CSV table of C-alpha atoms and ligand atoms in Angstrom, one decimal:
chain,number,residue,atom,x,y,z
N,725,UNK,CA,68.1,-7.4,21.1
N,726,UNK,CA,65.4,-10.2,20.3
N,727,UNK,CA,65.9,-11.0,24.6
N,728,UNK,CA,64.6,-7.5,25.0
N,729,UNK,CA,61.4,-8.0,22.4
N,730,UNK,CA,60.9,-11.5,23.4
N,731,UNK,CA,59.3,-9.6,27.1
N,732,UNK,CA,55.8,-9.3,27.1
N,733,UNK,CA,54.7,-6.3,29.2
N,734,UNK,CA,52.4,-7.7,32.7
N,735,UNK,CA,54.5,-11.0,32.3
N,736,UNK,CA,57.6,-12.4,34.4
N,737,UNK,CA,60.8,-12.5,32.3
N,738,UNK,CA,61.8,-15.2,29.4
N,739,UNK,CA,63.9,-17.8,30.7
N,740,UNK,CA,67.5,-16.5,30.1
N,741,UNK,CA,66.6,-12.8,32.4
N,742,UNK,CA,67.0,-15.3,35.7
N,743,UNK,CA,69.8,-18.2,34.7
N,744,UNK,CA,72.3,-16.7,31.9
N,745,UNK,CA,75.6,-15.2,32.6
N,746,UNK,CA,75.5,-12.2,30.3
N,747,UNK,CA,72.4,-11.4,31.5
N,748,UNK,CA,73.9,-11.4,34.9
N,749,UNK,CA,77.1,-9.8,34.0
N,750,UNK,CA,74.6,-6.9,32.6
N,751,UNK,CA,72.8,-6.7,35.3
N,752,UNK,CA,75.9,-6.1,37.6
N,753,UNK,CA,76.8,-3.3,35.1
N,754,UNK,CA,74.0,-1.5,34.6
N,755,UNK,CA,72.3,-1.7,38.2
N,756,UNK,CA,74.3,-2.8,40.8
N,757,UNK,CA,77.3,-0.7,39.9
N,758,UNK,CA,75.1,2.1,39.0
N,759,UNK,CA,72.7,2.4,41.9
N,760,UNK,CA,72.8,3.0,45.2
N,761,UNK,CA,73.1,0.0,47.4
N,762,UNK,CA,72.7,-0.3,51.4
N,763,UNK,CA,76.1,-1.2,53.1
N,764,UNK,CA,74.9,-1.6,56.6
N,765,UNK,CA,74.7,0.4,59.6
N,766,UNK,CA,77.1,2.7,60.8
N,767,UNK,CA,77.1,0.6,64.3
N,768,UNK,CA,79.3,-1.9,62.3
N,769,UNK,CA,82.1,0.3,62.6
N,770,UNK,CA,81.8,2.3,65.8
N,771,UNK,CA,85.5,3.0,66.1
N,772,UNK,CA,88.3,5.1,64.0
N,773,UNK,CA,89.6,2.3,62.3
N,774,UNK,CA,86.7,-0.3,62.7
N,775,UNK,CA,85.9,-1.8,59.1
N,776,UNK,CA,84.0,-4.4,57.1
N,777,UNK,CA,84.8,-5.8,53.8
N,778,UNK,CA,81.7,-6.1,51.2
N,779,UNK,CA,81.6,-8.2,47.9
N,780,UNK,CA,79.4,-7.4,45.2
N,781,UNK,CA,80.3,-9.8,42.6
N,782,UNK,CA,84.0,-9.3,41.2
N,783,UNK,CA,84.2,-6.3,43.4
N,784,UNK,CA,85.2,-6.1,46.9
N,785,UNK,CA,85.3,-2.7,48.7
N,786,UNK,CA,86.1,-1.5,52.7
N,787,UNK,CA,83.7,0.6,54.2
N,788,UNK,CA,85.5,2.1,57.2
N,789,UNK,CA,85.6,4.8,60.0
N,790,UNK,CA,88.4,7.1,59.5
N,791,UNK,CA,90.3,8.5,62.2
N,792,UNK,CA,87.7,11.9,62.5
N,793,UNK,CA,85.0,9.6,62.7
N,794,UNK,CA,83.6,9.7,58.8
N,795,UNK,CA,82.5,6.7,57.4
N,796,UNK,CA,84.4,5.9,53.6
N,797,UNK,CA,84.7,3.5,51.2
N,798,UNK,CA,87.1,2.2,48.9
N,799,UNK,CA,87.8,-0.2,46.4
N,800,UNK,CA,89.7,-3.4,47.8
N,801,UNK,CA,92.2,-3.8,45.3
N,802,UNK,CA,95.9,-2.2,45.5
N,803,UNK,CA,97.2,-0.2,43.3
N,804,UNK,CA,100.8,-1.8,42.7
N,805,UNK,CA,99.6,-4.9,41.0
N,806,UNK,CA,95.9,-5.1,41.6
N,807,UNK,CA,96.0,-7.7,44.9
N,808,UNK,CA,92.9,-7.4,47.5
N,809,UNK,CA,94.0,-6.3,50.4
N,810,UNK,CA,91.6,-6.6,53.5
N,811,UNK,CA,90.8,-10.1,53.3
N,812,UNK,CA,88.6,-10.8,56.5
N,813,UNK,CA,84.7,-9.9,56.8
N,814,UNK,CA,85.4,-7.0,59.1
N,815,UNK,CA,88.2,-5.9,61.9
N,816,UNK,CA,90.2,-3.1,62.9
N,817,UNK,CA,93.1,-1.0,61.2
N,818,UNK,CA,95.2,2.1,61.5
N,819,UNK,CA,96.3,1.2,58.1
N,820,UNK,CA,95.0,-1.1,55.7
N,821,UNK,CA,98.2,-3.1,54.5
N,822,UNK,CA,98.4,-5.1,51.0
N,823,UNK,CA,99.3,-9.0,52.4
N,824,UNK,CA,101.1,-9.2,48.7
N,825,UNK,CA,104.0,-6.5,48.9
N,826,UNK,CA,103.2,-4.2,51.9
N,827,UNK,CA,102.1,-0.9,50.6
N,828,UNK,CA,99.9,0.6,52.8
N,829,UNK,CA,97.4,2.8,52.9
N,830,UNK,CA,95.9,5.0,55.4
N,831,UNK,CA,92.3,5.5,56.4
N,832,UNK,CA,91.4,7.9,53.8
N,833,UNK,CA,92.5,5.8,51.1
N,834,UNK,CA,96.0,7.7,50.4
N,835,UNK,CA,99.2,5.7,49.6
N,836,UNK,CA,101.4,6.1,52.7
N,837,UNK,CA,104.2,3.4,52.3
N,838,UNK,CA,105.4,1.5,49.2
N,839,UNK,CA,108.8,0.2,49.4
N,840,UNK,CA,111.6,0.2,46.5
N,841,UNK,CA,109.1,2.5,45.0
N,842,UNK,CA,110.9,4.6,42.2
N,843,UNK,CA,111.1,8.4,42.6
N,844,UNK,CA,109.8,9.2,39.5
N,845,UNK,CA,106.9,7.9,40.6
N,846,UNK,CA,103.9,10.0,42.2
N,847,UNK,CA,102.6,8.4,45.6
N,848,UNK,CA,99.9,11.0,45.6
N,849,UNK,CA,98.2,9.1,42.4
N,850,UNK,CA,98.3,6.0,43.8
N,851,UNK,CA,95.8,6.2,46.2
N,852,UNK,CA,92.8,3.6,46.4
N,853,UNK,CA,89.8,3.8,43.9
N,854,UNK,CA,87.1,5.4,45.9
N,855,UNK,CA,83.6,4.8,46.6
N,856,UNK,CA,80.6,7.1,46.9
N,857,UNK,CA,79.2,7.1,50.5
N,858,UNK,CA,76.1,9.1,51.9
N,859,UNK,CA,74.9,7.7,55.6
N,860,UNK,CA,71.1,8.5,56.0
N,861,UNK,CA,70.4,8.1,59.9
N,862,UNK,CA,72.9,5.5,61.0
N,863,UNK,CA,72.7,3.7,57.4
N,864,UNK,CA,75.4,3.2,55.1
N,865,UNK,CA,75.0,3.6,51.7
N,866,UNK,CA,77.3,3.1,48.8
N,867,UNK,CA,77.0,3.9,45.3
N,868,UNK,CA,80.3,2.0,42.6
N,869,UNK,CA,79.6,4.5,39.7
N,870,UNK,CA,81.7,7.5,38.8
N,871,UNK,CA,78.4,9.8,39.0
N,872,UNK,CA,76.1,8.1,41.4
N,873,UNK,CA,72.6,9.0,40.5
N,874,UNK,CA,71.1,11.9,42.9
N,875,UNK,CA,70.4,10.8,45.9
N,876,UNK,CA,69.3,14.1,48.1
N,877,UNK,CA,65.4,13.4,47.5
N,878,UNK,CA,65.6,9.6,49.0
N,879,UNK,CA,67.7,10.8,52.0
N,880,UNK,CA,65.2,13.4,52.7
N,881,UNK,CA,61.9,11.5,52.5
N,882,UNK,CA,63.9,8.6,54.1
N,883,UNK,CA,65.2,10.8,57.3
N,884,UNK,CA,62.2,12.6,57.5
N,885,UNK,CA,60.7,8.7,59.2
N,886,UNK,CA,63.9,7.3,60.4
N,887,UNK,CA,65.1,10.0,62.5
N,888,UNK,CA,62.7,9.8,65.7
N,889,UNK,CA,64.6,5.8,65.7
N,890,UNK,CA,68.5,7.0,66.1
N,891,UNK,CA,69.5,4.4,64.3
N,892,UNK,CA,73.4,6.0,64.3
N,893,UNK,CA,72.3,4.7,68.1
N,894,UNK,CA,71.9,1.1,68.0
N,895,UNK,CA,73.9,-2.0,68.0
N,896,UNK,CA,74.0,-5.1,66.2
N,897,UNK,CA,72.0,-7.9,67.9
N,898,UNK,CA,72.2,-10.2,65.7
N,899,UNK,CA,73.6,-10.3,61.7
N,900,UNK,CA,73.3,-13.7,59.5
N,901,UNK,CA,74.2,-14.0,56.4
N,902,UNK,CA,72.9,-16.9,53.7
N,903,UNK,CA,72.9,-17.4,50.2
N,904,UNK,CA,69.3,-18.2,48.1
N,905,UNK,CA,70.1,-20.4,45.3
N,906,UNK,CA,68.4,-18.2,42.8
N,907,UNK,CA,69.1,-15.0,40.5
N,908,UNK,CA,68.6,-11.6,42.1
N,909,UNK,CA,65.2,-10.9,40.0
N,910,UNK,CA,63.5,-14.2,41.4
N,911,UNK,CA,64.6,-13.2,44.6
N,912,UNK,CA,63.0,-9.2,43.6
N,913,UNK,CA,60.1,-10.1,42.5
N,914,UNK,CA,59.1,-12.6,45.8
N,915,UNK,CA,60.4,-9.4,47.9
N,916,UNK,CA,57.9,-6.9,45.6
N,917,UNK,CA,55.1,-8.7,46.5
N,918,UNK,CA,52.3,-9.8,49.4
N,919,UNK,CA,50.6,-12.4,47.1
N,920,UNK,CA,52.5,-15.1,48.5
N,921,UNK,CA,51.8,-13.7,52.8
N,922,UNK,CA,48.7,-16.0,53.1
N,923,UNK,CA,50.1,-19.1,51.6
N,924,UNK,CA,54.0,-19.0,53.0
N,925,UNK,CA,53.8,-17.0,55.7
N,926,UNK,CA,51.9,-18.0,58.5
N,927,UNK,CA,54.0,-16.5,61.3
N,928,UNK,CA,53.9,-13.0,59.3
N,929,UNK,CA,50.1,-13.0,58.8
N,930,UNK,CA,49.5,-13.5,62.4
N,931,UNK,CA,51.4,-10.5,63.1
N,932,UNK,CA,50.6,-8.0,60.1
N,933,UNK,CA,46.9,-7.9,59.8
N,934,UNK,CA,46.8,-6.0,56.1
N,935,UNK,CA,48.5,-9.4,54.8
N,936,UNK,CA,44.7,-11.4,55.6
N,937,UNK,CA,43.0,-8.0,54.8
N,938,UNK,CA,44.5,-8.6,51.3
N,939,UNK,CA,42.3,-11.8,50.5
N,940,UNK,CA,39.1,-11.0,52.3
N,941,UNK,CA,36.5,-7.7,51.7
N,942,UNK,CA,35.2,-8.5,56.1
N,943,UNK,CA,39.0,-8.2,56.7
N,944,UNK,CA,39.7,-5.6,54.8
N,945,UNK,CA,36.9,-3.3,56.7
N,946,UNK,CA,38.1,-4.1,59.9
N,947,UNK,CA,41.7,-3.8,58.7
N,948,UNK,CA,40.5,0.1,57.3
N,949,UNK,CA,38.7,1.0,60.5
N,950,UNK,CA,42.3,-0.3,62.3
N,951,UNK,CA,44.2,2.1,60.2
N,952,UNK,CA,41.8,5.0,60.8
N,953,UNK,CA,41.6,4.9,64.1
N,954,UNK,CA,45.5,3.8,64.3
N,955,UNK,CA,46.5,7.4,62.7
N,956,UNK,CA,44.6,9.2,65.0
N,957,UNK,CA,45.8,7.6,67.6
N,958,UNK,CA,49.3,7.9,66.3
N,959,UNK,CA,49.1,11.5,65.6
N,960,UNK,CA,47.9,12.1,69.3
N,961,UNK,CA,51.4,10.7,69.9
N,962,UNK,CA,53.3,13.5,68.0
N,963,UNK,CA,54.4,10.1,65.4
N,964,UNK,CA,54.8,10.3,62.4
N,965,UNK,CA,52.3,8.9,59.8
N,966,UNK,CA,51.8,8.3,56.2
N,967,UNK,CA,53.5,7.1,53.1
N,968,UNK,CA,55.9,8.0,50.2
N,969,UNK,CA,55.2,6.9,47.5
N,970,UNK,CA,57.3,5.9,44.0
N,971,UNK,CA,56.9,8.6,41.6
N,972,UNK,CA,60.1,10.6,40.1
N,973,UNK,CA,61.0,11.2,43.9
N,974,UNK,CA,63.3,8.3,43.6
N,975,UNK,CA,63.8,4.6,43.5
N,976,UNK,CA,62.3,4.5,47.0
N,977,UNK,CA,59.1,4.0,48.6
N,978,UNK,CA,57.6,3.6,52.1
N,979,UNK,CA,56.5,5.3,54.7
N,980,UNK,CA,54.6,4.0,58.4
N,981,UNK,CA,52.4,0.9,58.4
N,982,UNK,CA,50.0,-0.2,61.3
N,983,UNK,CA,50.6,-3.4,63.2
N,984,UNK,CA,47.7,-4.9,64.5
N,985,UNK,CA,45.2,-4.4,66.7
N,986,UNK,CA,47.3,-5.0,70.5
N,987,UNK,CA,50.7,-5.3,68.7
N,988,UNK,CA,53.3,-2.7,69.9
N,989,UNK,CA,56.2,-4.7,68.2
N,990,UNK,CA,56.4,-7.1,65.7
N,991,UNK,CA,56.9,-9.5,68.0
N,992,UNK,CA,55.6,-13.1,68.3
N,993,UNK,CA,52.9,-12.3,71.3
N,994,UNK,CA,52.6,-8.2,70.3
N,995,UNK,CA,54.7,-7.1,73.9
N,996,UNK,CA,57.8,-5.4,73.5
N,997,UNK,CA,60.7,-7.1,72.8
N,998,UNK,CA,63.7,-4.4,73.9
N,999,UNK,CA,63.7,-1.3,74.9
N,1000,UNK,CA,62.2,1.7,72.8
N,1001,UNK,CA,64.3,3.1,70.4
N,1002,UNK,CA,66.1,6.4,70.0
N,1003,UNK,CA,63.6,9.9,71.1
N,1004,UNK,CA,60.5,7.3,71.2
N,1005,UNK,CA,58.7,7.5,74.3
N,1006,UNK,CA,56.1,5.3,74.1
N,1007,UNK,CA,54.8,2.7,71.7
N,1008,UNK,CA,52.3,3.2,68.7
N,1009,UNK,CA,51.8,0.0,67.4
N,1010,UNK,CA,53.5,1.2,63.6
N,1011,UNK,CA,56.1,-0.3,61.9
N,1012,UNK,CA,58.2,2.1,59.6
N,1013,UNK,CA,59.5,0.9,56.4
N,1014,UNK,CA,61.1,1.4,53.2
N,1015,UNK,CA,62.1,-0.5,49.9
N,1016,UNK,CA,64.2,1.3,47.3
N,1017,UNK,CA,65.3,-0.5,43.8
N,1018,UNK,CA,67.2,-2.4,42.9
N,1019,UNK,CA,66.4,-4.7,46.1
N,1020,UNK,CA,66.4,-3.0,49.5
N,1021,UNK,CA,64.4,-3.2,52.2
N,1022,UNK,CA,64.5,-2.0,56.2
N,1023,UNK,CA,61.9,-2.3,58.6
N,1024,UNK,CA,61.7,-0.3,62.0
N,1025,UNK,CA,59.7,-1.7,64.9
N,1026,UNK,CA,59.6,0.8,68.2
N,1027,UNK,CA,62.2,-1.2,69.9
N,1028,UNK,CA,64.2,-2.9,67.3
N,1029,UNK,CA,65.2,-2.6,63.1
N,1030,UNK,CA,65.7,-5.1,60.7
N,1031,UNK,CA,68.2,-4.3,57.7
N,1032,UNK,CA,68.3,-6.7,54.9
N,1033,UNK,CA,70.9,-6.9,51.8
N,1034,UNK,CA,70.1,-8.3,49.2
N,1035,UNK,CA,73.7,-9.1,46.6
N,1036,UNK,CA,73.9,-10.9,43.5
N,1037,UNK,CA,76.9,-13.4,43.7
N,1038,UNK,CA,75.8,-15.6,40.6
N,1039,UNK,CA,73.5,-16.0,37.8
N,1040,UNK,CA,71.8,-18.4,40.3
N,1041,UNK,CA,72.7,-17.4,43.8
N,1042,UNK,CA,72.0,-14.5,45.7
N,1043,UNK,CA,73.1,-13.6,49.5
N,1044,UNK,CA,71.1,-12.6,52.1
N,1045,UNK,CA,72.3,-10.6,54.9
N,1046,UNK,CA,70.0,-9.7,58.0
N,1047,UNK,CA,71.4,-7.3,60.3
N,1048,UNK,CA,69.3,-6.7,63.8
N,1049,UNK,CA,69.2,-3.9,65.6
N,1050,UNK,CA,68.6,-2.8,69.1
N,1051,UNK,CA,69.4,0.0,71.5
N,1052,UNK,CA,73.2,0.9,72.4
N,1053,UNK,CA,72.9,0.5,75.7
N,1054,UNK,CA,70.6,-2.4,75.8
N,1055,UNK,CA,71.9,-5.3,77.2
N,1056,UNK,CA,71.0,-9.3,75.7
N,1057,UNK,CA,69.3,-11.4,78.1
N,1058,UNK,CA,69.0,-8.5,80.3
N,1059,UNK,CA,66.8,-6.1,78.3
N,1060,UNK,CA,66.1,-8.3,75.4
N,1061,UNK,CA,66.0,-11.8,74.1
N,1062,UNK,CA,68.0,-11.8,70.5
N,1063,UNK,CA,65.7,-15.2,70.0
N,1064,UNK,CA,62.3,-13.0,70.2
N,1065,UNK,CA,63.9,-9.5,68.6
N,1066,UNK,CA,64.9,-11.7,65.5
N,1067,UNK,CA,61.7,-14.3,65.4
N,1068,UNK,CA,59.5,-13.2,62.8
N,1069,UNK,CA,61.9,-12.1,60.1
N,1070,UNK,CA,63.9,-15.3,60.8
N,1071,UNK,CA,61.2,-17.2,60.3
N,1072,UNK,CA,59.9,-15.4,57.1
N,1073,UNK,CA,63.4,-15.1,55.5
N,1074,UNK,CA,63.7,-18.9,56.0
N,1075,UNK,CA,59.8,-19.4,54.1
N,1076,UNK,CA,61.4,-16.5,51.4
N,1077,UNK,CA,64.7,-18.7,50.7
N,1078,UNK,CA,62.5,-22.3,50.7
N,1079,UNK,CA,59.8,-20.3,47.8
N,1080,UNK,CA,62.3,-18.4,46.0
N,1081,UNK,CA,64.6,-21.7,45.4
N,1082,UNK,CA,61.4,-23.8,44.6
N,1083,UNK,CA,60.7,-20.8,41.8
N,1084,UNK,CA,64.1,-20.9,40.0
N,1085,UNK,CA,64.3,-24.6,39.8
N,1086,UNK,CA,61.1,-24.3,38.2
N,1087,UNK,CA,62.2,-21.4,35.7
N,1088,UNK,CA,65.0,-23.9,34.9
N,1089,UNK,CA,62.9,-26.3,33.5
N,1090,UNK,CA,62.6,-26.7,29.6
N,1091,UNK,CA,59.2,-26.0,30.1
N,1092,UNK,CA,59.4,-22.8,31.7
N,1093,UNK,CA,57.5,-20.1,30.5
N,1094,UNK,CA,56.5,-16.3,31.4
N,1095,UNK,CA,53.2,-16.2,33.2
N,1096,UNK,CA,51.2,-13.0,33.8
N,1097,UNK,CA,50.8,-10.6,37.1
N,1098,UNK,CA,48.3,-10.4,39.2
N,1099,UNK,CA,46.1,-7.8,40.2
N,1100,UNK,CA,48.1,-8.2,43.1
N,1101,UNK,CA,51.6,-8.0,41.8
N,1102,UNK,CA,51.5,-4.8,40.7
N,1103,UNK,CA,54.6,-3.7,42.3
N,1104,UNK,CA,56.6,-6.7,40.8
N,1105,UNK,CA,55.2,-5.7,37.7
N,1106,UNK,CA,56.7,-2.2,38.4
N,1107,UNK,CA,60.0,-3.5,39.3
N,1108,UNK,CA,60.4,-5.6,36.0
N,1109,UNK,CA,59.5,-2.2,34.0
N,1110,UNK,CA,61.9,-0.1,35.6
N,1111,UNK,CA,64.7,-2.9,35.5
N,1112,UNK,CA,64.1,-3.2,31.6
N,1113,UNK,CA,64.6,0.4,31.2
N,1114,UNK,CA,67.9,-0.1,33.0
N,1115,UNK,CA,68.4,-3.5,31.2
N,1116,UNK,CA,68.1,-1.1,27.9
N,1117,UNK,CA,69.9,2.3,29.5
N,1118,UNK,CA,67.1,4.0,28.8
N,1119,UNK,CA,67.3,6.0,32.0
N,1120,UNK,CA,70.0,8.1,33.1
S,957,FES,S1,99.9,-6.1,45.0
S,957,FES,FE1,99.7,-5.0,46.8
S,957,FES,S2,101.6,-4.6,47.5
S,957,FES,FE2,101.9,-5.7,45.7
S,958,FE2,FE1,57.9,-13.4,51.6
């Protein structure tokens, strides 16, 4: 397709990859019904019953708790003639109940009352369309495709960090939800990259030393000498350190990253904000994160964890939701202040929404056109490669 050819490798995309609605109506079929996608965590439905609605475009499924306590998902649609049927954000059911005609279904998806129903007719194949689910350490993933791509290499290298954090312990502090006015790939390719830290985010910079490292070689020394002694130190602990990297492990990468010098937290002073998470002890000044494609991210402080979900809902709009987390049996205004827990990435998904916005109405213009990657855009550059290949189906 002349689209395709038009892309010039090292370059951002030709106009039409971030505002058209084929493009986007691709994009939906060939990645985000393909790939794995974070849900949220499994604290969002602590209960048999508990469940939470999530749209991704035209599709809406429930992610729920079934009554032996294992998380599912299904598509929100009846199967009599096609209504949705859980129409609020999240709540509590024995049964999930179609507001058209009443059928109703039970946890595990299975048709279990459908009046006036003919008898010729077999319940048992009416059941709701389900979803694929696998929950890595308290997080909830979901996958819309008949044959979800393996998974078992990103839930090992991703458990292998998460567990010390017990993140199937926590609660939700705090969850917002907002909506960038811009397509999914502006709003990629700002999140694959540092090159904008110095000039947008002042707050961030002040707390992650690497991003200052980034622009300046006296930095940069320190920043290494940091890191050096920061591993050792962090060992000492019995912590985990290091990195995985991309690679045919996955579509994941990430691993542990150093604070700064005096920062336990990523906090706005460096002192703790809540109490220490899951098995952790004491503090060791690391952050653990990890991004997978097509767009997610999670970051884990000592004492706190920021989920972020990234979902196209338009050719030009794309939601945000930030989920906190804390300790279970912490207690708000007792042992934590939701104000400080949620302060830095607050602030920096605020900057993100303001830049990525400003970009798109400038890729609207008739004088847009693709401008090259920097040295320090490398991973962008990697993320517009592998979503070509996908844009093509060149990969399995
Ligand atoms: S469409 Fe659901 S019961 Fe009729
Ligand atoms: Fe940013």
């Amino acid at each position: 397709m002349e689209l395709i050819e038009q892309h010039q490798r090292g370059y951002s995309l030709p106009q039409a990859f971030y505002v058209e609605p084929h493009i986007f109506n691709a994009d939906m079929d060939r990645i985000y019904r393909r790939h794995w996608l974070l849900a949220g965590p499994t604290c969002r439905v602590p209960q048999p019953g508990d469940y939470f609605t999530y749209q991704i475009a035209n599709d809406s499924i429930v992610v729920l708790r079934n009554e032996s306590g294992t998380i599912r998902a299904h598509h929100n649609v009846c199967r009599h003639r096609g209504s949705r049927i859980a129409l609020d954000e999240q709540g509590h059911a024995r049964r999930l109940v179609c507001p058209y005609h009443n059928w109703a279904y039970d946890l595990n998806g299975a048709l279990c009352a459908a009046r006036h129903l003919p008898e010729e007719v077999d319940q048992t194949t009416l059941g709701l369309h389900p979803v694929a689910v696998r929950v890595i350490d308290g997080l909830i993933f979901v996958c819309l495709a008949d044959a979800p791509p393996p998974f078992d290499q990103t839930e090992a290298d991703v458990s292998e960090f998460l567990a010390p954090y017990r993140l199937d312990r926590t609660q939700i502090c705090r969850r917002e939800v907002e909506v960038i006015r811009a397509n999914w790939k502006v709003v990629a390719e700002n999140f694959w990259e540092c090159y904008h830290c110095a000039p947008t985010h002042p707050e961030f910079c002040s707390v992650m030393s690497y991003a200052h490292a980034q622009n300046n070689e006296r930095l940069a020394e320190e920043r290494r000498a940091f890191e050096r002694d920061w591993e050792v130190a962090t060992r000492q602990l019995g912590h985990k350190v290091g990195r995985v990297e991309w690679s045919d492990r996955g579509l994941h990468q990430g691993g542990r990253v150093a604070i700064r010098p005096g920062f336990v937290t990523q906090s706005r002073d460096g002192r703790p904000v809540a109490p220490l998470l899951g098995d952790l002890t004491q503090y060791d000044g690391g952050i653990t994160s990890f991004m997978h494609f097509p767009l997610i991210w999670y970051v884990v402080s000592n004492d706190h964890a920021l989920l972020t979900r990234f979902t196209p809902v338009s050719p030009l709009e794309t939601e945000l939701e930030l989920t906190w987390l804390v300790r279970d049996d912490a207690v708000a205004d007792r042992d934590y202040d939701p104000d400080n827990v949620c302060w830095l990435w607050k602030t920096t998904a605020e900057q993100d929404r303001t830049i990525c916005e400003n970009n798109q109405r400038g890729i609207l213009s008739s004088r847009y056109q693709p401008g090259p990657y920097t040295t320090a855009e490398s991973s962008v550059n990697d993320f517009v490669e592998w979503y070509m290949k996908e844009f093509q189906g060149e990969t399995a």
